Coordinates of C-alpha atoms and ligand atoms in Angstrom, one line a residue:
M945 CA 22.5 8.1 17.5
I946 CA 21.1 4.6 17.9
A947 CA 20.4 2.4 14.7
V948 CA 19.2 -1.2 14.2
Q949 CA 21.1 -2.6 11.4
I950 CA 21.3 -6.0 9.4
S951 CA 25.0 -6.5 8.4
K952 CA 24.5 -9.6 6.1
A953 CA 21.8 -11.5 4.5
G954 CA 20.2 -13.7 7.4
G955 CA 22.1 -11.9 10.0
N956 CA 20.7 -10.7 13.2
F957 CA 19.3 -7.3 14.3
E958 CA 22.4 -5.4 15.7
V959 CA 21.8 -2.4 17.9
V960 CA 24.7 0.2 16.9
E961 CA 25.7 3.8 17.4
R962 CA 26.3 5.6 14.2
P963 CA 27.1 9.4 13.5
I964 CA 23.7 11.3 12.7
P965 CA 23.6 11.3 8.9
E966 CA 23.9 14.6 6.7
P967 CA 21.1 15.3 4.3
G968 CA 22.7 15.7 0.5
R969 CA 21.3 17.7 -2.1
G970 CA 17.5 17.1 -2.6
Q971 CA 17.3 15.3 0.6
V972 CA 15.7 15.5 4.1
R973 CA 16.8 14.6 7.5
I974 CA 14.0 13.2 9.7
K975 CA 14.0 12.6 13.4
V976 CA 12.2 9.5 13.6
D977 CA 9.3 9.0 16.3
A978 CA 7.9 5.8 15.2
C979 CA 8.5 3.0 12.6
G980 CA 6.3 0.1 11.8
V981 CA 7.7 -3.5 11.3
C982 CA 6.2 -4.8 8.1
H983 CA 6.4 -8.4 6.7
S984 CA 8.4 -6.9 3.7
D985 CA 11.4 -6.3 6.2
V986 CA 12.1 -10.0 5.7
L987 CA 13.7 -8.9 2.4
V988 CA 16.3 -6.9 4.3
K989 CA 16.6 -9.4 7.0
E990 CA 17.1 -12.4 4.9
G991 CA 18.9 -10.6 1.8
M992 CA 16.0 -11.6 -0.5
W993 CA 16.1 -8.3 -2.7
P994 CA 18.6 -8.9 -5.4
G995 CA 21.7 -6.6 -5.3
I996 CA 20.7 -5.4 -1.7
Q997 CA 23.9 -3.9 0.2
Y998 CA 24.7 -4.1 3.8
P999 CA 24.9 -3.1 6.5
R1000 CA 21.3 -2.1 6.0
V1001 CA 18.8 -0.5 8.4
P1002 CA 15.4 -1.9 7.8
G1003 CA 12.0 0.1 8.3
H1004 CA 9.8 1.7 5.4
E1005 CA 6.8 2.8 7.6
I1006 CA 8.4 6.0 9.3
A1007 CA 6.7 8.8 11.1
G1008 CA 8.7 11.7 12.5
R1009 CA 9.7 15.3 12.1
V1010 CA 11.9 17.2 9.4
D1011 CA 15.1 17.9 11.2
K1012 CA 17.4 19.4 8.5
I1013 CA 17.2 19.9 4.7
G1014 CA 19.7 19.4 2.1
P1015 CA 20.6 22.0 -0.6
D1016 CA 17.7 22.5 -3.3
V1017 CA 14.8 21.3 -1.0
T1018 CA 12.0 23.8 -1.2
L1019 CA 9.0 21.8 -0.2
W1020 CA 10.0 20.9 3.6
K1021 CA 11.1 22.8 6.6
P1022 CA 12.7 21.9 9.8
G1023 CA 9.9 21.0 12.3
Q1024 CA 7.4 19.7 10.0
R1025 CA 5.7 16.4 11.0
V1026 CA 6.3 13.9 8.1
G1027 CA 6.2 10.4 6.9
V1028 CA 8.0 7.9 4.6
G1029 CA 6.7 4.8 3.1
W1030 CA 7.8 2.0 0.8
H1031 CA 8.0 4.1 -2.4
G1032 CA 11.5 5.9 -1.7
G1033 CA 11.9 8.0 -4.8
H1034 CA 12.0 8.2 -8.4
C1035 CA 14.2 9.4 -11.3
F1036 CA 11.6 11.9 -13.1
E1037 CA 13.0 10.8 -16.3
C1038 CA 12.2 7.3 -17.2
E1039 CA 9.3 6.7 -19.4
P1040 CA 6.6 6.1 -16.4
C1041 CA 8.2 9.1 -14.7
R1042 CA 7.8 11.2 -17.8
R1043 CA 4.0 10.3 -17.7
G1044 CA 3.7 10.9 -13.9
D1045 CA 3.5 7.5 -12.8
F1046 CA 6.2 7.8 -10.4
V1047 CA 5.4 4.6 -8.3
L1048 CA 6.1 2.6 -11.5
C1049 CA 9.6 4.3 -12.0
Q1050 CA 12.1 2.1 -13.5
R1051 CA 14.8 3.3 -11.2
E1052 CA 12.5 3.5 -8.3
K1053 CA 14.3 3.8 -4.8
I1054 CA 12.7 1.6 -2.3
T1055 CA 13.1 2.8 1.4
A1056 CA 15.4 0.6 3.7
I1057 CA 16.3 -1.3 0.5
H1058 CA 18.3 1.4 -1.5
F1059 CA 19.0 3.5 1.5
D1060 CA 18.7 3.0 5.3
G1061 CA 15.1 3.1 6.6
G1062 CA 13.6 3.9 9.9
Y1063 CA 14.9 1.5 12.7
Q1064 CA 17.1 4.4 13.7
E1065 CA 16.7 7.8 15.5
D1066 CA 17.7 9.9 12.3
M1067 CA 17.3 9.1 8.7
V1068 CA 17.9 10.7 5.5
A1069 CA 15.4 10.5 2.6
P1070 CA 14.9 11.9 -0.9
A1071 CA 12.5 14.9 -0.7
E1072 CA 10.2 13.4 -3.1
A1073 CA 9.6 10.5 -1.0
V1074 CA 8.3 12.6 2.0
A1075 CA 4.7 12.9 2.9
S1076 CA 3.2 15.5 5.3
L1077 CA 1.5 14.2 8.3
P1078 CA -1.6 15.5 9.9
D1079 CA -1.4 17.1 13.6
D1080 CA -4.2 14.8 14.8
L1081 CA -2.5 11.6 14.0
P1082 CA 0.0 10.4 16.4
A1083 CA 3.4 9.2 15.0
D1084 CA 2.7 5.4 16.1
Q1085 CA -0.5 5.4 14.7
A1086 CA 0.5 7.2 11.6
A1087 CA 3.4 4.8 10.9
P1088 CA 1.7 1.5 9.7
L1089 CA -0.5 3.7 7.5
L1090 CA 2.6 4.5 5.3
C1091 CA 2.9 0.9 4.0
A1092 CA -0.1 -1.3 5.1
G1093 CA -2.6 1.6 5.1
I1094 CA -1.6 3.3 1.9
T1095 CA -1.5 -0.3 0.1
V1096 CA -5.2 -1.1 0.9
Y1097 CA -6.6 2.5 0.9
N1098 CA -4.8 3.4 -2.5
S1099 CA -5.9 0.1 -4.3
L1100 CA -9.5 0.2 -3.0
R1101 CA -10.0 3.8 -4.1
N1102 CA -8.7 3.0 -7.4
S1103 CA -10.6 -0.3 -7.9
G1104 CA -13.5 1.0 -9.6
A1105 CA -15.9 0.0 -6.8
R1106 CA -18.6 2.5 -6.2
G1107 CA -20.6 3.3 -2.9
G1108 CA -22.9 0.5 -2.2
D1109 CA -20.8 -2.2 -4.2
L1110 CA -20.0 -5.3 -2.7
V1111 CA -16.6 -5.2 -1.7
A1112 CA -14.9 -8.4 0.0
V1113 CA -11.7 -8.2 2.1
Q1114 CA -9.8 -11.4 2.3
G1115 CA -7.7 -11.7 5.4
I1116 CA -8.1 -10.0 8.8
G1117 CA -4.3 -9.4 9.5
G1118 CA -1.9 -6.4 9.2
L1119 CA -3.4 -5.1 5.8
G1120 CA -7.0 -6.8 6.1
H1121 CA -7.9 -5.3 9.4
L1122 CA -7.2 -1.8 7.8
G1123 CA -8.8 -2.9 4.5
I1124 CA -12.1 -3.6 6.3
Q1125 CA -12.2 -0.3 8.0
Y1126 CA -11.4 1.7 4.6
A1127 CA -13.9 -0.2 2.6
R1128 CA -16.8 0.3 5.4
Q1129 CA -15.8 4.1 5.4
M1130 CA -15.6 4.4 1.4
G1131 CA -19.4 3.3 1.5
F1132 CA -19.1 -0.3 0.3
R1133 CA -20.9 -3.1 1.4
T1134 CA -18.1 -4.7 3.3
V1135 CA -17.6 -8.3 3.6
A1136 CA -14.8 -9.8 5.8
I1137 CA -13.4 -13.1 4.8
G1138 CA -11.5 -14.8 7.8
R1139 CA -10.6 -18.1 9.1
G1140 CA -12.7 -19.3 12.1
A1141 CA -15.8 -18.2 13.9
D1142 CA -14.0 -16.3 16.6
K1143 CA -12.9 -13.6 14.2
Q1144 CA -16.3 -12.6 13.5
G1145 CA -16.9 -10.1 16.4
L1146 CA -13.5 -8.5 15.4
A1147 CA -14.4 -8.1 11.7
K1148 CA -17.9 -6.6 12.7
K1149 CA -16.1 -4.1 15.2
L1150 CA -13.7 -3.1 12.2
G1151 CA -16.8 -2.2 10.1
A1152 CA -17.7 -5.4 8.2
H1153 CA -21.4 -5.9 7.3
E1154 CA -20.9 -9.5 6.7
Y1155 CA -18.6 -12.0 7.9
I1156 CA -17.7 -15.2 5.9
D1157 CA -15.8 -18.1 8.0
G1158 CA -13.2 -19.5 5.3
A1159 CA -12.9 -22.5 7.7
A1160 CA -16.2 -23.5 7.6
G1161 CA -16.9 -23.4 3.9
S1162 CA -16.0 -22.0 0.6
P1163 CA -15.7 -18.2 0.9
A1164 CA -16.5 -18.0 -3.1
E1165 CA -19.9 -20.0 -2.5
G1166 CA -20.4 -17.6 0.6
L1167 CA -19.8 -14.6 -1.7
Q1168 CA -22.1 -15.9 -4.4
R1169 CA -24.7 -16.2 -2.0
L1170 CA -24.5 -12.4 -1.4
G1171 CA -24.6 -11.7 -5.0
G1172 CA -20.8 -11.7 -5.9
A1173 CA -18.2 -9.0 -5.1
K1174 CA -17.3 -6.4 -7.4
V1175 CA -14.0 -6.3 -5.8
I1176 CA -12.2 -8.8 -3.6
L1177 CA -9.1 -7.3 -1.8
A1178 CA -6.8 -10.4 -1.4
T1179 CA -4.6 -9.5 1.6
A1180 CA -3.3 -12.8 2.9
P1181 CA -0.5 -14.1 1.1
D1182 CA -1.8 -17.5 0.2
S1183 CA -2.0 -18.1 -3.4
K1184 CA -4.1 -21.2 -3.0
A1185 CA -6.7 -19.2 -0.9
M1186 CA -6.7 -16.2 -3.3
S1187 CA -7.0 -18.6 -6.5
A1188 CA -10.2 -20.2 -4.8
L1189 CA -12.0 -16.6 -4.6
I1190 CA -12.1 -16.2 -8.1
D1191 CA -15.5 -17.8 -8.3
G1192 CA -16.8 -15.3 -5.7
V1193 CA -16.1 -12.3 -8.0
A1194 CA -19.3 -10.8 -9.6
P1195 CA -19.3 -10.3 -13.7
N1196 CA -16.9 -7.5 -14.6
G1197 CA -15.5 -7.6 -10.9
K1198 CA -12.0 -8.0 -10.0
L1199 CA -9.7 -9.9 -7.8
L1200 CA -7.2 -7.2 -6.4
I1201 CA -4.1 -8.7 -5.1
V1202 CA -2.1 -6.9 -2.4
G1203 CA -0.9 -9.8 -0.3
A1204 CA 2.6 -10.6 -1.6
G1205 CA 3.0 -14.2 -2.1
F1206 CA 5.7 -16.4 -4.0
E1207 CA 3.5 -19.1 -5.2
P1208 CA 1.7 -19.1 -8.3
L1209 CA -1.9 -18.5 -8.7
S1210 CA -4.0 -21.5 -10.2
I1211 CA -6.9 -19.8 -11.9
T1212 CA -8.3 -21.2 -15.3
P1213 CA -8.9 -18.8 -18.5
L1214 CA -12.5 -20.1 -18.4
Q1215 CA -13.0 -18.8 -14.7
L1216 CA -12.2 -15.2 -16.2
I1217 CA -13.8 -15.2 -19.6
G1218 CA -17.2 -16.0 -18.9
G1219 CA -18.0 -13.2 -16.4
R1220 CA -15.3 -10.8 -17.8
K1221 CA -13.4 -10.9 -14.8
A1222 CA -10.1 -9.3 -14.2
I1223 CA -7.1 -10.2 -11.8
Q1224 CA -4.9 -7.0 -10.6
G1225 CA -2.0 -6.4 -8.5
W1226 CA -1.6 -3.2 -6.6
P1227 CA 1.8 -1.7 -5.2
S1228 CA 1.5 1.1 -2.5
G1229 CA 1.8 4.7 -3.8
T1230 CA 3.7 7.7 -3.8
A1231 CA 4.4 10.1 -1.2
R1232 CA 1.1 12.2 -2.2
D1233 CA -0.7 9.0 -1.9
S1234 CA 0.5 8.7 1.5
E1235 CA -0.9 12.1 2.5
D1236 CA -4.2 11.3 1.0
T1237 CA -4.1 7.9 3.2
L1238 CA -3.1 9.9 6.4
L1239 CA -5.7 12.5 5.7
Y1240 CA -8.4 10.1 5.1
S1241 CA -7.6 8.4 8.1
A1242 CA -7.6 11.3 10.3
L1243 CA -10.9 12.2 8.8
T1244 CA -12.6 9.0 9.1
G1245 CA -11.0 7.5 12.3
V1246 CA -9.6 4.4 10.5
R1247 CA -6.6 3.5 12.6
P1248 CA -4.3 0.5 13.0
M1249 CA -4.3 -1.8 15.8
I1250 CA -0.7 -1.6 17.0
E1251 CA 1.7 -3.3 19.6
R1252 CA 4.6 -0.9 20.5
Y1253 CA 8.4 -2.1 21.2
P1254 CA 11.1 0.3 21.9
L1255 CA 13.4 0.7 19.1
E1256 CA 16.1 -1.3 20.9
K1257 CA 14.0 -4.2 21.1
A1258 CA 13.4 -4.3 17.4
A1259 CA 14.3 -8.1 17.1
E1260 CA 11.6 -8.9 19.6
G1261 CA 9.1 -6.7 17.6
Y1262 CA 10.2 -8.4 14.2
Q1263 CA 9.9 -11.9 15.9
Q1264 CA 6.4 -11.1 17.1
M1265 CA 5.3 -10.0 13.5
I1266 CA 7.3 -12.9 11.5
G1267 CA 5.7 -15.5 14.0
G1268 CA 2.1 -14.1 13.1
K1269 CA 1.5 -13.3 16.6
A1270 CA 1.0 -9.3 16.5
R1271 CA -2.3 -8.1 16.5
F1272 CA -1.9 -6.3 14.3
R1273 CA 1.0 -4.1 13.4
V1274 CA 4.3 -3.7 15.3
V1275 CA 5.4 -0.2 16.0
L1276 CA 9.0 0.7 17.0
T1277 CA 8.8 3.7 19.0
M1278 CA 12.1 5.9 19.9
S1279 CA 12.7 7.4 23.4
Ligands
ZN27 ZN1 5.6 -2.7 4.0
ZN28 ZN1 11.6 7.1 -13.3

């Protein structure tokens, strides 16, 4: 089979031939139909994850079909359509696992960090990391929902916002263009915050009721004029822009962070205390959360906007993504 691997930190994408892997105990082999290219693939490409071992096959937005099951797998059968996302398995024994909070597992496995991901024709994943895929969702459309989609869907549905509340989505990119669609479908008064007047048409098309142009004025003031946001979903990994949003949060509201940046936020305690405001981060979710995401998307018509590249052109697809030129998710498809 063909795999695209990185063999050292900072190395290039290498198209190689490998033997088809065998599923071990509790594992499932998946014939990959499509794999999304996520910004977090930079962790594999550049070796930014402590302890990552090479060679490693990137890709944690996988849609495909069960091909073979290992011993002790009871939930999955060959032929089933499935997906795998960022959360690649858990230990069932640590404190969060014993409380059923698997995504916070202290020995969490991450797809394409701790085992090879979806930039290949066949992959093996722990059975608990596998989600079933609705029949009416094509693989290339489903793939980005397994990281970008679940992250915004799962954070929004657990945010405490209720139908009719004002929810703002900052950033109209890979995460944001899905966040706007989910926010609209969940019944929120949806405000998109982008940069430039030219983004307004797209934001409205995705379902935003209102558009705030962050290049033309302060988004926090714009939100205050609308009454303040119960939740601001911050998707663009720009800590300065995120910090500036806090004054647009309504009393008892929260800044909900999913855009993974490295720079510190700059928010004073006083900006939080008066309005009893909160700042929260959110990781993606479990395989079962992925299923909810996929079913909800199939039901409501939420879809990613994608650019397809054949697996062999993974390097080109990655370049398109990392250069910020993709509109909005790059997906590798297998022939
Ligand atoms: Zn991702
Ligand atoms: Zn655990």
